[in-house]
């Protein structure tokens, strides 16, 4: 089994796209935030409040190591696993290396203004998003771009429907190897 990991800022559409992609092709879907919440039996904001961001980042790295070990035990399976990542997971060099070892990585690029509209629309539970500090948030977004852009594929998704994005991703992953 190989993993297609979906990267992006908070609100980029990782979960929406990942869920739809997995459903379309009957692939497995894992969301790292959800898995970490299950394992810790705490919601992400509570993990941040009790133990801090650094602890959460360590959990993310451990999650990737464990996933790698699990995937080594089923190398013959040919299907894909869709992994939607926490928004900050690809910021650590170590995590990017794990994600690349696991398979193909896709960054969903959405302009900051769209992100801000989406996140401010919802009463979201995101410890690192503060809709009243938009310039600080914009700087955080810009500071993250160089890490996100190290994904194997940078996909512009602004203005595209979820169905269109799923179709593009499916074509990308399933395309036959190029003739040599
Ligand atoms: N292609 C799209 N077009 C329009 N709206 C979208 C698209 N993709 C996602 N959305 C909307 O954007 C919002 C954020 O999407 P989603 O929760 O999937 O993002 P995310 O990257 O998983 O964010 P986070 O992990 O920070 O919660 C949702 O309201 C979703 O319906
Ligand atoms: O962008 C981030 O750093 C985060 C995004 C969420 O998916 C969670 O992983 C957490 O709230 C941190
Ligand atoms: Mg999500």
mmCIF file of C-alpha atoms and ligand atoms in Angstrom:
data_model
loop_
_atom_site.group_PDB
_atom_site.id
_atom_site.type_symbol
_atom_site.label_atom_id
_atom_site.label_comp_id
_atom_site.label_asym_id
_atom_site.label_seq_id
_atom_site.Cartn_x
_atom_site.Cartn_y
_atom_site.Cartn_z
ATOM 1 C CA UNK A 1 0.000 0.000 0.000
ATOM 2 C CA UNK A 2 1.201 3.489 -0.808
ATOM 3 C CA UNK A 3 0.110 6.674 0.781
ATOM 4 C CA UNK A 4 -1.122 9.854 -0.866
ATOM 5 C CA UNK A 5 -0.674 12.597 1.699
ATOM 6 C CA UNK A 6 -2.637 15.819 1.412
ATOM 7 C CA UNK A 7 -0.935 18.932 2.771
ATOM 8 C CA UNK A 8 -2.218 22.439 3.273
ATOM 9 C CA UNK A 9 -2.983 25.303 5.586
ATOM 10 C CA UNK A 10 -5.955 25.134 7.952
ATOM 11 C CA UNK A 11 -9.157 25.345 5.898
ATOM 12 C CA UNK A 12 -7.479 24.452 2.573
ATOM 13 C CA UNK A 13 -9.933 21.592 2.117
ATOM 14 C CA UNK A 14 -7.686 18.655 3.085
ATOM 15 C CA UNK A 15 -10.385 16.709 4.933
ATOM 16 C CA UNK A 16 -13.134 17.477 2.431
ATOM 17 C CA UNK A 17 -10.973 16.476 -0.542
ATOM 18 C CA UNK A 18 -9.350 13.508 1.209
ATOM 19 C CA UNK A 19 -12.676 12.061 2.268
ATOM 20 C CA UNK A 20 -14.146 12.469 -1.233
ATOM 21 C CA UNK A 21 -11.036 10.999 -2.893
ATOM 22 C CA UNK A 22 -11.108 7.933 -0.666
ATOM 23 C CA UNK A 23 -14.834 7.487 -1.189
ATOM 24 C CA UNK A 24 -14.550 7.778 -4.974
ATOM 25 C CA UNK A 25 -11.896 5.084 -5.309
ATOM 26 C CA UNK A 26 -12.812 2.986 -2.262
ATOM 27 C CA UNK A 27 -9.394 3.690 -0.756
ATOM 28 C CA UNK A 28 -8.679 3.892 2.936
ATOM 29 C CA UNK A 29 -8.656 7.313 4.536
ATOM 30 C CA UNK A 30 -6.799 8.427 7.678
ATOM 31 C CA UNK A 31 -6.765 11.920 9.135
ATOM 32 C CA UNK A 32 -3.754 12.482 11.378
ATOM 33 C CA UNK A 33 -5.579 14.939 13.672
ATOM 34 C CA UNK A 34 -8.430 12.465 14.205
ATOM 35 C CA UNK A 35 -6.029 9.578 14.831
ATOM 36 C CA UNK A 36 -4.048 11.594 17.363
ATOM 37 C CA UNK A 37 -7.248 12.671 19.133
ATOM 38 C CA UNK A 38 -8.367 9.033 19.353
ATOM 39 C CA UNK A 39 -5.024 7.895 20.651
ATOM 40 C CA UNK A 40 -4.753 10.651 23.279
ATOM 41 C CA UNK A 41 -8.487 10.630 24.038
ATOM 42 C CA UNK A 42 -8.377 14.405 23.935
ATOM 43 C CA UNK A 43 -9.464 17.008 21.395
ATOM 44 C CA UNK A 44 -6.634 18.943 19.707
ATOM 45 C CA UNK A 45 -7.344 22.240 21.535
ATOM 46 C CA UNK A 46 -7.134 20.336 24.826
ATOM 47 C CA UNK A 47 -3.837 18.707 23.847
ATOM 48 C CA UNK A 48 -2.447 22.185 23.089
ATOM 49 C CA UNK A 49 -3.827 23.615 26.339
ATOM 50 C CA UNK A 50 -2.572 20.817 28.563
ATOM 51 C CA UNK A 51 0.743 19.930 26.976
ATOM 52 C CA UNK A 52 1.613 22.666 24.470
ATOM 53 C CA UNK A 53 2.346 22.734 20.757
ATOM 54 C CA UNK A 54 5.754 21.035 20.965
ATOM 55 C CA UNK A 55 4.192 17.948 22.548
ATOM 56 C CA UNK A 56 1.568 17.838 19.778
ATOM 57 C CA UNK A 57 4.325 18.077 17.151
ATOM 58 C CA UNK A 58 6.051 15.100 18.740
ATOM 59 C CA UNK A 59 2.799 13.145 18.546
ATOM 60 C CA UNK A 60 2.594 13.966 14.839
ATOM 61 C CA UNK A 61 6.106 12.632 14.197
ATOM 62 C CA UNK A 62 5.383 9.507 16.236
ATOM 63 C CA UNK A 63 2.167 8.993 14.274
ATOM 64 C CA UNK A 64 4.161 9.002 11.018
ATOM 65 C CA UNK A 65 6.774 6.557 12.355
ATOM 66 C CA UNK A 66 4.017 4.192 13.461
ATOM 67 C CA UNK A 67 2.233 4.488 10.134
ATOM 68 C CA UNK A 68 5.466 3.675 8.297
ATOM 69 C CA UNK A 69 5.972 0.576 10.480
ATOM 70 C CA UNK A 70 2.393 -0.541 9.897
ATOM 71 C CA UNK A 71 2.716 -0.092 6.157
ATOM 72 C CA UNK A 72 5.863 -2.210 6.046
ATOM 73 C CA UNK A 73 3.822 -5.152 7.279
ATOM 74 C CA UNK A 74 1.450 -4.980 4.302
ATOM 75 C CA UNK A 75 3.784 -4.179 1.387
ATOM 76 C CA UNK A 76 1.983 -6.377 -1.135
ATOM 77 C CA UNK A 77 -1.289 -4.464 -1.104
ATOM 78 C CA UNK A 78 -1.617 -2.280 -4.167
ATOM 79 C CA UNK A 79 -4.331 0.094 -3.003
ATOM 80 C CA UNK A 80 -3.747 3.652 -1.874
ATOM 81 C CA UNK A 81 -4.184 5.111 1.559
ATOM 82 C CA UNK A 82 -5.307 8.733 1.644
ATOM 83 C CA UNK A 83 -3.676 10.578 4.552
ATOM 84 C CA UNK A 84 -4.974 14.035 5.374
ATOM 85 C CA UNK A 85 -2.358 15.760 7.478
ATOM 86 C CA UNK A 86 -2.602 18.283 10.276
ATOM 87 C CA UNK A 87 -1.941 21.776 8.899
ATOM 88 C CA UNK A 88 1.446 21.994 10.611
ATOM 89 C CA UNK A 89 2.691 18.472 9.965
ATOM 90 C CA UNK A 90 4.790 19.239 6.839
ATOM 91 C CA UNK A 91 6.631 22.058 8.612
ATOM 92 C CA UNK A 92 9.117 19.690 10.241
ATOM 93 C CA UNK A 93 11.809 18.481 7.893
ATOM 94 C CA UNK A 94 11.679 15.079 9.586
ATOM 95 C CA UNK A 95 7.940 14.806 8.905
ATOM 96 C CA UNK A 96 8.348 15.801 5.274
ATOM 97 C CA UNK A 97 10.873 12.997 4.911
ATOM 98 C CA UNK A 98 8.459 10.467 6.411
ATOM 99 C CA UNK A 99 5.626 11.689 4.203
ATOM 100 C CA UNK A 100 7.785 11.350 1.098
ATOM 101 C CA UNK A 101 8.924 7.873 2.106
ATOM 102 C CA UNK A 102 5.291 6.905 2.567
ATOM 103 C CA UNK A 103 4.330 7.791 -1.004
ATOM 104 C CA UNK A 104 3.236 10.839 -2.960
ATOM 105 C CA UNK A 105 2.551 14.217 -1.367
ATOM 106 C CA UNK A 106 0.120 16.831 -2.629
ATOM 107 C CA UNK A 107 -0.112 20.429 -1.407
ATOM 108 C CA UNK A 108 -3.521 22.067 -1.867
ATOM 109 C CA UNK A 109 -2.808 25.735 -2.465
ATOM 110 C CA UNK A 110 -5.578 28.180 -1.613
ATOM 111 C CA UNK A 111 -4.939 31.945 -1.373
ATOM 112 C CA UNK A 112 -4.906 33.403 2.115
ATOM 113 C CA UNK A 113 -8.028 35.523 1.635
ATOM 114 C CA UNK A 114 -10.123 32.447 0.829
ATOM 115 C CA UNK A 115 -8.693 30.616 3.842
ATOM 116 C CA UNK A 116 -9.543 33.555 6.107
ATOM 117 C CA UNK A 117 -13.120 33.708 4.812
ATOM 118 C CA UNK A 118 -13.584 29.976 5.318
ATOM 119 C CA UNK A 119 -12.133 29.869 8.803
ATOM 120 C CA UNK A 120 -13.865 32.998 10.053
ATOM 121 C CA UNK A 121 -17.192 31.710 8.787
ATOM 122 C CA UNK A 122 -17.083 28.827 11.201
ATOM 123 C CA UNK A 123 -16.764 28.908 14.942
ATOM 124 C CA UNK A 124 -13.725 26.722 14.627
ATOM 125 C CA UNK A 125 -11.754 24.936 17.261
ATOM 126 C CA UNK A 126 -8.290 25.686 15.991
ATOM 127 C CA UNK A 127 -5.729 26.622 18.597
ATOM 128 C CA UNK A 128 -3.460 28.276 16.023
ATOM 129 C CA UNK A 129 -6.080 30.340 14.190
ATOM 130 C CA UNK A 130 -7.108 33.740 15.511
ATOM 131 C CA UNK A 131 -9.517 35.509 13.170
ATOM 132 C CA UNK A 132 -9.074 38.791 15.031
ATOM 133 C CA UNK A 133 -5.346 38.862 14.119
ATOM 134 C CA UNK A 134 -5.536 38.594 10.360
ATOM 135 C CA UNK A 135 -2.147 40.153 9.603
ATOM 136 C CA UNK A 136 -0.442 37.799 12.057
ATOM 137 C CA UNK A 137 -2.292 34.892 10.414
ATOM 138 C CA UNK A 138 -1.247 36.062 6.946
ATOM 139 C CA UNK A 139 2.395 36.081 8.061
ATOM 140 C CA UNK A 140 2.025 32.585 9.494
ATOM 141 C CA UNK A 141 0.536 31.420 6.173
ATOM 142 C CA UNK A 142 3.350 33.041 4.184
ATOM 143 C CA UNK A 143 6.027 31.617 6.465
ATOM 144 C CA UNK A 144 4.647 28.119 5.867
ATOM 145 C CA UNK A 145 4.539 28.285 2.071
ATOM 146 C CA UNK A 146 8.160 27.222 1.452
ATOM 147 C CA UNK A 147 7.590 24.033 3.465
ATOM 148 C CA UNK A 148 4.281 23.234 1.797
ATOM 149 C CA UNK A 149 5.780 23.838 -1.627
ATOM 150 C CA UNK A 150 8.188 20.960 -1.043
ATOM 151 C CA UNK A 151 5.346 18.517 -1.658
ATOM 152 C CA UNK A 152 5.737 16.365 -4.773
ATOM 153 C CA UNK A 153 2.779 18.122 -6.377
ATOM 154 C CA UNK A 154 1.565 21.685 -5.806
ATOM 155 C CA UNK A 155 -2.085 21.881 -6.814
ATOM 156 C CA UNK A 156 -3.852 25.194 -7.276
ATOM 157 C CA UNK A 157 -7.357 24.529 -6.028
ATOM 158 C CA UNK A 158 -8.850 28.002 -5.826
ATOM 159 C CA UNK A 159 -12.177 28.068 -7.675
ATOM 160 C CA UNK A 160 -12.201 24.309 -8.303
ATOM 161 C CA UNK A 161 -14.999 22.123 -7.010
ATOM 162 C CA UNK A 162 -14.229 19.187 -4.740
ATOM 163 C CA UNK A 163 -15.229 16.846 -7.598
ATOM 164 C CA UNK A 164 -12.765 18.519 -9.976
ATOM 165 C CA UNK A 165 -9.943 18.259 -7.454
ATOM 166 C CA UNK A 166 -10.731 14.589 -6.816
ATOM 167 C CA UNK A 167 -10.711 13.894 -10.538
ATOM 168 C CA UNK A 168 -7.325 15.589 -10.974
ATOM 169 C CA UNK A 169 -5.842 13.734 -8.034
ATOM 170 C CA UNK A 170 -7.207 10.401 -9.195
ATOM 171 C CA UNK A 171 -5.753 10.920 -12.668
ATOM 172 C CA UNK A 172 -2.413 11.874 -11.185
ATOM 173 C CA UNK A 173 -2.128 8.866 -8.929
ATOM 174 C CA UNK A 174 -3.549 6.295 -11.314
ATOM 175 C CA UNK A 175 -1.795 7.394 -14.485
ATOM 176 C CA UNK A 176 0.174 4.564 -16.072
ATOM 177 C CA UNK A 177 3.961 4.845 -15.847
ATOM 178 C CA UNK A 178 5.422 6.848 -18.725
ATOM 179 C CA UNK A 179 6.925 4.752 -21.566
ATOM 180 C CA UNK A 180 10.675 4.707 -21.486
HETATM 181 N N1 LIG B 1 -12.885 23.021 -3.271
HETATM 182 C C1 LIG B 1 -13.622 23.646 -2.376
HETATM 183 N N2 LIG B 1 -14.449 24.637 -2.747
HETATM 184 C C2 LIG B 1 -15.194 25.299 -1.843
HETATM 185 N N3 LIG B 1 -15.181 25.066 -0.507
HETATM 186 C C3 LIG B 1 -14.383 24.106 -0.081
HETATM 187 C C4 LIG B 1 -13.545 23.340 -0.962
HETATM 188 N N4 LIG B 1 -12.845 22.453 -0.230
HETATM 189 C C5 LIG B 1 -13.215 22.654 1.048
HETATM 190 N N5 LIG B 1 -14.137 23.627 1.150
HETATM 191 C C6 LIG B 1 -14.755 24.143 2.390
HETATM 192 O O1 LIG B 1 -13.724 24.750 3.151
HETATM 193 C C7 LIG B 1 -13.902 24.499 4.537
HETATM 194 C C8 LIG B 1 -12.624 23.876 5.101
HETATM 195 O O2 LIG B 1 -12.474 22.574 4.552
HETATM 196 P P1 LIG B 1 -11.777 21.393 5.375
HETATM 197 O O3 LIG B 1 -12.351 21.298 6.733
HETATM 198 O O4 LIG B 1 -11.836 20.201 4.491
HETATM 199 O O5 LIG B 1 -10.313 21.961 5.436
HETATM 200 P P2 LIG B 1 -9.034 21.333 6.160
HETATM 201 O O6 LIG B 1 -7.880 21.641 5.288
HETATM 202 O O7 LIG B 1 -9.303 19.908 6.492
HETATM 203 O O8 LIG B 1 -8.961 22.212 7.453
HETATM 204 P P3 LIG B 1 -8.521 21.799 8.948
HETATM 205 O O9 LIG B 1 -7.810 20.496 8.888
HETATM 206 O O10 LIG B 1 -7.751 22.934 9.416
HETATM 207 O O11 LIG B 1 -9.846 21.646 9.689
HETATM 208 C C9 LIG B 1 -15.141 23.602 4.658
HETATM 209 O O12 LIG B 1 -16.236 24.422 4.995
HETATM 210 C C10 LIG B 1 -15.296 23.022 3.266
HETATM 211 O O13 LIG B 1 -16.634 22.739 2.955
HETATM 212 O O1 LIG B 2 -1.951 24.321 11.140
HETATM 213 C C1 LIG B 2 -1.675 23.810 12.242
HETATM 214 O O2 LIG B 2 -0.595 23.992 12.811
HETATM 215 C C2 LIG B 2 -2.659 22.914 12.852
HETATM 216 C C3 LIG B 2 -3.714 22.462 12.094
HETATM 217 C C4 LIG B 2 -4.683 21.460 12.564
HETATM 218 O O3 LIG B 2 -4.944 20.537 11.529
HETATM 219 C C5 LIG B 2 -4.188 20.729 13.807
HETATM 220 O O4 LIG B 2 -3.201 19.796 13.489
HETATM 221 C C6 LIG B 2 -3.651 21.692 14.823
HETATM 222 O O5 LIG B 2 -4.706 22.542 15.199
HETATM 223 C C7 LIG B 2 -2.481 22.509 14.260
HETATM 224 MG MG1 LIG B 3 -9.205 18.852 8.374
#
